[in-house]
Amino acid sequence: MSVVKYAELGAFLRSRRERIRPADVGLPAGPRRRVPGLRREEVAQLAGASVDYYNELERGAGSQPSEQMIAALARALRLSADERDYLYRLADRPVPVQGGAASHVHPGMLDLLGRMTSTPAQVITDLHVTLVQNPLAVALVGDQSGLRGPRASFVHRWFTEPDTRRLHPEADHERQSRAFVADLRAAAARRDAKDPEAGSMIRTLLSVSPEFAALWADHDVAFRRDDRKRIVHPTLGVIEVNCLNLFSEDGRQRLLWFTPAVGTESAGLLDLLAVVGTQEVVSAPRRTGGSSSTRSG
């Protein structure tokens, strides 16, 4: 990156930070705020960065931000799609194709997600790549933020990694498989016929999973607009929930949230999630090259 671009990057981040009120991102205003918008440490917290690193970026110094950090900053600062693309170009990083793990999340969806403080919720793509989760969703289905490439898709992991299926009782696996395949066919059809991401995913699954190939041959097609699931939590046991979806205008993203199934004890169990916290039971490598445990969702 050139010195000029570093300086422009810092100035742009500062200008976007100063326009956001704490309430816009679910933070308390608090007394004696001396800045018109968010504090630097608040942006760093929202983006999962160190305060020192973010301060360096705003000063037009430091190391070139990674694509993952740019995506995190764009979400923290509620950037529009155009602003997000501009930030990538300032950082001399390629603008990601919409639909992958670094996809831009519409600020309106982020706002709704931020307001869902009492129910597990997350934003996923039409190929079931998790983009962002609230703390209760992490506690329920695990942290999926470290997954990249084909493994970022839960559907891909469902048919290629047996441990992924621990999230649901074995008796539910066949129904889940059928629903995933029908949903994937609907999503792929809605995309452009030459879409490389969906096409590559389908070809891979057809070649490596006989189960997927057999279900794909049935030609079932149906979006998962709502569903009732049983989720196996390692501490709380089986939690029966309703899964509801709010689709973006182009269908590429969904705000997914979980509510307790009527007539079950799930309401009390979901209330305990905040106390129990995140439970990590399924190993999954992080992008950094190390590994950590995470559940699938």
CSV table of C-alpha atoms in Angstrom, one decimal:
chain,number,residue,atom,x,y,z
A,1,MET,CA,0.0,0.0,0.0
A,2,SER,CA,1.2,3.5,-0.8
A,3,VAL,CA,1.5,6.2,1.9
A,4,VAL,CA,-1.3,8.1,0.2
A,5,LYS,CA,-3.6,5.1,0.4
A,6,TYR,CA,-2.7,4.5,4.0
A,7,ALA,CA,-3.6,8.1,4.9
A,8,GLU,CA,-6.9,7.9,2.9
A,9,LEU,CA,-7.7,4.6,4.6
A,10,GLY,CA,-7.2,6.2,8.0
A,11,ALA,CA,-9.2,9.3,7.2
A,12,PHE,CA,-12.1,7.2,5.8
A,13,LEU,CA,-12.3,5.0,8.8
A,14,ARG,CA,-12.3,8.0,11.1
A,15,SER,CA,-15.1,9.7,9.1
A,16,ARG,CA,-17.3,6.6,9.2
A,17,ARG,CA,-16.6,6.1,12.9
A,18,GLU,CA,-17.6,9.7,13.8
A,19,ARG,CA,-21.0,9.4,12.1
A,20,ILE,CA,-22.3,6.4,14.1
A,21,ARG,CA,-24.0,6.8,17.4
A,22,PRO,CA,-23.4,4.1,20.1
A,23,ALA,CA,-27.1,3.2,20.0
A,24,ASP,CA,-26.8,2.4,16.3
A,25,VAL,CA,-24.6,-0.6,17.1
A,26,GLY,CA,-26.2,-1.6,20.4
A,27,LEU,CA,-23.8,0.2,22.7
A,28,PRO,CA,-24.8,2.4,25.7
A,29,ALA,CA,-24.2,6.1,25.2
A,30,GLY,CA,-22.8,6.6,28.6
A,31,PRO,CA,-21.8,10.0,30.2
A,32,ARG,CA,-19.2,12.4,29.1
A,33,ARG,CA,-18.8,11.3,25.5
A,34,ARG,CA,-16.3,13.7,23.9
A,35,VAL,CA,-16.4,12.3,20.4
A,36,PRO,CA,-19.3,12.7,18.0
A,37,GLY,CA,-19.6,9.0,17.2
A,38,LEU,CA,-18.0,5.8,18.4
A,39,ARG,CA,-14.7,5.7,20.3
A,40,ARG,CA,-11.8,4.0,18.6
A,41,GLU,CA,-11.8,1.2,21.3
A,42,GLU,CA,-15.5,0.6,20.6
A,43,VAL,CA,-14.8,0.1,16.9
A,44,ALA,CA,-11.9,-2.3,17.7
A,45,GLN,CA,-14.2,-4.2,20.0
A,46,LEU,CA,-16.9,-4.6,17.4
A,47,ALA,CA,-14.4,-5.7,14.8
A,48,GLY,CA,-12.6,-8.1,17.0
A,49,ALA,CA,-9.3,-6.1,16.6
A,50,SER,CA,-6.9,-4.8,19.2
A,51,VAL,CA,-7.2,-1.2,20.1
A,52,ASP,CA,-3.6,-0.5,19.3
A,53,TYR,CA,-4.0,-2.0,15.8
A,54,TYR,CA,-7.1,0.0,15.0
A,55,ASN,CA,-5.4,3.2,16.3
A,56,GLU,CA,-2.6,2.5,13.9
A,57,LEU,CA,-5.0,2.1,11.0
A,58,GLU,CA,-6.7,5.5,11.7
A,59,ARG,CA,-3.2,7.1,11.9
A,60,GLY,CA,-2.5,5.8,8.4
A,61,ALA,CA,0.2,3.4,9.6
A,62,GLY,CA,0.5,-0.2,10.7
A,63,SER,CA,0.3,-3.3,8.5
A,64,GLN,CA,-2.0,-3.8,5.6
A,65,PRO,CA,-5.3,-5.1,6.9
A,66,SER,CA,-6.4,-8.6,5.9
A,67,GLU,CA,-9.6,-9.3,3.9
A,68,GLN,CA,-11.2,-10.7,7.0
A,69,MET,CA,-10.3,-7.5,9.0
A,70,ILE,CA,-11.8,-5.3,6.3
A,71,ALA,CA,-15.0,-7.3,6.3
A,72,ALA,CA,-15.1,-7.0,10.1
A,73,LEU,CA,-14.5,-3.3,10.0
A,74,ALA,CA,-17.2,-2.8,7.3
A,75,ARG,CA,-19.7,-4.6,9.6
A,76,ALA,CA,-18.7,-2.7,12.7
A,77,LEU,CA,-19.0,0.6,10.9
A,78,ARG,CA,-22.3,-0.3,9.2
A,79,LEU,CA,-20.8,0.5,5.8
A,80,SER,CA,-23.0,0.5,2.7
A,81,ALA,CA,-22.0,-1.9,-0.2
A,82,ASP,CA,-20.3,0.9,-2.0
A,83,GLU,CA,-18.4,2.1,1.1
A,84,ARG,CA,-17.4,-1.5,1.8
A,85,ASP,CA,-16.0,-1.9,-1.8
A,86,TYR,CA,-14.2,1.4,-1.4
A,87,LEU,CA,-12.5,0.2,1.8
A,88,TYR,CA,-11.3,-2.9,0.1
A,89,ARG,CA,-9.8,-0.9,-2.7
A,90,LEU,CA,-8.1,1.5,-0.3
A,91,ALA,CA,-6.5,-1.5,1.4
A,92,ASP,CA,-5.3,-2.9,-1.9
A,93,ARG,CA,-7.4,-6.0,-1.4
A,94,PRO,CA,-9.7,-7.7,-4.0
A,95,VAL,CA,-13.4,-7.0,-3.5
A,96,PRO,CA,-14.9,-10.3,-2.5
A,97,VAL,CA,-17.6,-11.9,-4.6
A,98,GLN,CA,-21.0,-11.7,-2.9
A,99,GLY,CA,-22.0,-15.0,-1.4
A,100,GLY,CA,-18.8,-16.0,0.4
A,101,ALA,CA,-17.7,-15.8,4.0
A,102,ALA,CA,-16.6,-12.2,3.5
A,103,SER,CA,-19.9,-11.1,2.0
A,104,HIS,CA,-21.2,-7.6,2.9
A,105,VAL,CA,-24.0,-7.8,5.4
A,106,HIS,CA,-26.7,-5.3,4.7
A,107,PRO,CA,-26.7,-2.7,7.6
A,108,GLY,CA,-30.4,-3.2,8.1
A,109,MET,CA,-29.9,-6.9,8.8
A,110,LEU,CA,-27.1,-6.0,11.2
A,111,ASP,CA,-29.3,-3.6,13.0
A,112,LEU,CA,-32.0,-6.2,13.4
A,113,LEU,CA,-29.5,-8.7,14.6
A,114,GLY,CA,-28.2,-6.2,17.1
A,115,ARG,CA,-31.7,-5.7,18.5
A,116,MET,CA,-32.2,-9.5,19.0
A,117,THR,CA,-30.6,-9.7,22.4
A,118,SER,CA,-32.8,-12.3,23.9
A,119,THR,CA,-32.9,-14.9,21.2
A,120,PRO,CA,-30.2,-16.7,19.2
A,121,ALA,CA,-29.8,-15.2,15.7
A,122,GLN,CA,-27.3,-15.1,12.9
A,123,VAL,CA,-27.0,-13.9,9.3
A,124,ILE,CA,-26.2,-16.6,6.7
A,125,THR,CA,-25.9,-16.8,3.0
A,126,ASP,CA,-28.2,-18.8,0.7
A,127,LEU,CA,-25.4,-21.5,0.6
A,128,HIS,CA,-25.5,-21.6,4.5
A,129,VAL,CA,-22.3,-19.7,5.1
A,130,THR,CA,-22.5,-18.0,8.4
A,131,LEU,CA,-21.6,-14.3,8.2
A,132,VAL,CA,-22.2,-13.0,11.7
A,133,GLN,CA,-23.8,-14.3,14.9
A,134,ASN,CA,-25.0,-12.8,18.1
A,135,PRO,CA,-23.7,-14.3,21.4
A,136,LEU,CA,-26.7,-16.5,22.0
A,137,ALA,CA,-26.3,-18.1,18.6
A,138,VAL,CA,-22.7,-18.8,19.4
A,139,ALA,CA,-23.8,-20.4,22.6
A,140,LEU,CA,-26.4,-22.5,20.9
A,141,VAL,CA,-24.6,-23.7,17.7
A,142,GLY,CA,-21.0,-22.7,18.2
A,143,ASP,CA,-18.7,-20.0,16.8
A,144,GLN,CA,-18.5,-20.4,13.0
A,145,SER,CA,-16.6,-17.2,12.3
A,146,GLY,CA,-13.2,-18.9,11.7
A,147,LEU,CA,-14.3,-21.1,8.7
A,148,ARG,CA,-13.3,-20.2,5.2
A,149,GLY,CA,-13.4,-21.8,1.7
A,150,PRO,CA,-15.9,-24.6,0.9
A,151,ARG,CA,-16.0,-25.6,4.6
A,152,ALA,CA,-17.6,-22.3,5.5
A,153,SER,CA,-20.9,-23.7,4.2
A,154,PHE,CA,-22.8,-25.8,6.7
A,155,VAL,CA,-24.3,-27.8,3.9
A,156,HIS,CA,-20.9,-28.7,2.6
A,157,ARG,CA,-19.8,-29.8,6.1
A,158,TRP,CA,-23.0,-31.7,6.7
A,159,PHE,CA,-22.3,-34.0,3.8
A,160,THR,CA,-18.5,-34.2,4.1
A,161,GLU,CA,-17.7,-34.1,7.9
A,162,PRO,CA,-19.7,-36.6,10.0
A,163,ASP,CA,-18.9,-34.7,13.3
A,164,THR,CA,-21.1,-31.8,12.0
A,165,ARG,CA,-24.2,-34.0,12.4
A,166,ARG,CA,-23.8,-34.1,16.2
A,167,LEU,CA,-25.7,-30.9,16.3
A,168,HIS,CA,-29.0,-32.9,15.7
A,169,PRO,CA,-30.3,-36.2,17.0
A,170,GLU,CA,-29.5,-39.1,14.6
A,171,ALA,CA,-33.2,-39.7,14.0
A,172,ASP,CA,-33.4,-36.3,12.4
A,173,HIS,CA,-30.4,-36.6,10.0
A,174,GLU,CA,-32.3,-38.0,7.0
A,175,ARG,CA,-34.9,-35.2,7.2
A,176,GLN,CA,-32.2,-32.6,7.6
A,177,SER,CA,-30.3,-34.0,4.6
A,178,ARG,CA,-33.4,-33.8,2.4
A,179,ALA,CA,-34.2,-30.3,3.5
A,180,PHE,CA,-30.6,-29.1,2.8
A,181,VAL,CA,-30.5,-30.5,-0.7
A,182,ALA,CA,-33.9,-29.1,-1.6
A,183,ASP,CA,-32.9,-25.7,-0.3
A,184,LEU,CA,-29.6,-25.8,-2.1
A,185,ARG,CA,-31.3,-26.6,-5.4
A,186,ALA,CA,-33.7,-23.6,-4.9
A,187,ALA,CA,-30.8,-21.3,-4.0
A,188,ALA,CA,-28.7,-22.4,-7.0
A,189,ALA,CA,-31.6,-21.9,-9.4
A,190,ARG,CA,-32.1,-18.4,-8.1
A,191,ARG,CA,-28.5,-17.5,-8.8
A,192,ASP,CA,-27.1,-16.9,-12.2
A,193,ALA,CA,-26.7,-20.2,-14.2
A,194,LYS,CA,-22.9,-19.6,-14.5
A,195,ASP,CA,-22.5,-18.8,-10.7
A,196,PRO,CA,-19.1,-20.4,-9.9
A,197,GLU,CA,-19.7,-20.8,-6.1
A,198,ALA,CA,-22.9,-22.7,-6.2
A,199,GLY,CA,-21.8,-24.8,-9.2
A,200,SER,CA,-18.5,-25.7,-7.6
A,201,MET,CA,-20.2,-26.7,-4.4
A,202,ILE,CA,-22.8,-29.0,-6.1
A,203,ARG,CA,-20.1,-30.7,-8.3
A,204,THR,CA,-17.9,-31.4,-5.2
A,205,LEU,CA,-20.8,-32.8,-3.2
A,206,LEU,CA,-22.0,-35.0,-6.1
A,207,SER,CA,-18.5,-36.4,-6.4
A,208,VAL,CA,-17.7,-37.0,-2.7
A,209,SER,CA,-21.1,-37.8,-1.1
A,210,PRO,CA,-23.2,-40.7,-2.4
A,211,GLU,CA,-26.0,-39.6,0.0
A,212,PHE,CA,-26.0,-36.1,-1.6
A,213,ALA,CA,-26.0,-37.5,-5.1
A,214,ALA,CA,-29.0,-39.8,-4.4
A,215,LEU,CA,-31.0,-36.9,-2.9
A,216,TRP,CA,-30.0,-34.5,-5.7
A,217,ALA,CA,-31.4,-37.0,-8.2
A,218,ASP,CA,-34.8,-36.7,-6.6
A,219,HIS,CA,-35.0,-33.1,-7.9
A,220,ASP,CA,-36.8,-31.8,-4.7
A,221,VAL,CA,-36.7,-28.0,-4.4
A,222,ALA,CA,-37.9,-25.9,-1.5
A,223,PHE,CA,-36.5,-22.9,0.4
A,224,ARG,CA,-36.2,-23.4,4.2
A,225,ARG,CA,-38.4,-20.4,5.2
A,226,ASP,CA,-39.2,-21.9,8.5
A,227,ASP,CA,-38.5,-25.2,10.3
A,228,ARG,CA,-38.7,-27.0,13.6
A,229,LYS,CA,-35.5,-28.5,14.7
A,230,ARG,CA,-34.0,-30.4,17.7
A,231,ILE,CA,-30.6,-29.1,18.6
A,232,VAL,CA,-28.2,-31.2,20.7
A,233,HIS,CA,-26.4,-28.9,23.2
A,234,PRO,CA,-23.5,-30.6,25.1
A,235,THR,CA,-24.6,-29.1,28.4
A,236,LEU,CA,-28.3,-28.5,28.2
A,237,GLY,CA,-29.3,-31.5,26.1
A,238,VAL,CA,-31.8,-31.5,23.3
A,239,ILE,CA,-33.4,-28.1,22.7
A,240,GLU,CA,-36.4,-28.0,20.3
A,241,VAL,CA,-36.7,-24.7,18.5
A,242,ASN,CA,-38.5,-23.0,15.6
A,243,CYS,CA,-36.1,-21.7,13.0
A,244,LEU,CA,-37.4,-18.6,11.2
A,245,ASN,CA,-35.9,-16.8,8.2
A,246,LEU,CA,-36.0,-13.2,6.9
A,247,PHE,CA,-34.7,-13.1,3.3
A,248,SER,CA,-32.8,-10.2,1.8
A,249,GLU,CA,-34.3,-8.7,-1.4
A,250,ASP,CA,-32.0,-10.7,-3.7
A,251,GLY,CA,-32.4,-13.9,-1.6
A,252,ARG,CA,-28.6,-14.1,-1.1
A,253,GLN,CA,-28.8,-13.6,2.7
A,254,ARG,CA,-31.1,-14.7,5.5
A,255,LEU,CA,-31.5,-13.5,9.0
A,256,LEU,CA,-32.1,-16.7,10.9
A,257,TRP,CA,-33.3,-16.8,14.5
A,258,PHE,CA,-34.4,-19.5,16.9
A,259,THR,CA,-37.4,-19.4,19.2
A,260,PRO,CA,-38.6,-22.1,21.7
A,261,ALA,CA,-41.0,-24.6,20.3
A,262,VAL,CA,-44.4,-24.4,22.0
A,263,GLY,CA,-45.2,-27.2,24.4
A,264,THR,CA,-41.6,-28.0,25.2
A,265,GLU,CA,-39.2,-26.9,28.0
A,266,SER,CA,-37.1,-25.1,25.4
A,267,ALA,CA,-37.9,-21.6,26.6
A,268,GLY,CA,-36.2,-22.2,29.9
A,269,LEU,CA,-33.3,-23.9,28.2
A,270,LEU,CA,-32.7,-21.0,25.9
A,271,ASP,CA,-32.8,-18.7,28.9
A,272,LEU,CA,-29.9,-20.7,30.3
A,273,LEU,CA,-27.7,-20.2,27.2
A,274,ALA,CA,-26.4,-16.8,28.4
A,275,VAL,CA,-25.3,-18.5,31.6
A,276,VAL,CA,-23.8,-21.6,30.1
A,277,GLY,CA,-22.1,-19.7,27.3
A,278,THR,CA,-20.4,-21.2,24.3
A,279,GLN,CA,-19.8,-24.9,24.3
A,280,GLU,CA,-17.1,-26.2,22.0
A,281,VAL,CA,-17.2,-29.8,21.0
A,282,VAL,CA,-16.4,-30.2,17.3
A,283,SER,CA,-12.9,-29.5,16.1
A,284,ALA,CA,-12.5,-27.1,13.2
A,285,PRO,CA,-9.3,-25.4,12.0
A,286,ARG,CA,-9.1,-21.6,11.9
A,287,ARG,CA,-7.9,-19.5,9.0
A,288,THR,CA,-4.9,-18.4,11.0
A,289,GLY,CA,-3.4,-21.9,10.6
A,290,GLY,CA,-4.0,-23.1,14.1
A,291,SER,CA,-7.0,-25.1,15.3
A,292,SER,CA,-9.7,-24.7,17.9
A,293,SER,CA,-12.9,-26.4,18.8
A,294,THR,CA,-16.2,-25.1,17.5
A,295,ARG,CA,-19.7,-26.4,17.0
A,296,SER,CA,-21.5,-26.3,13.7
A,297,GLY,CA,-24.7,-24.5,13.0
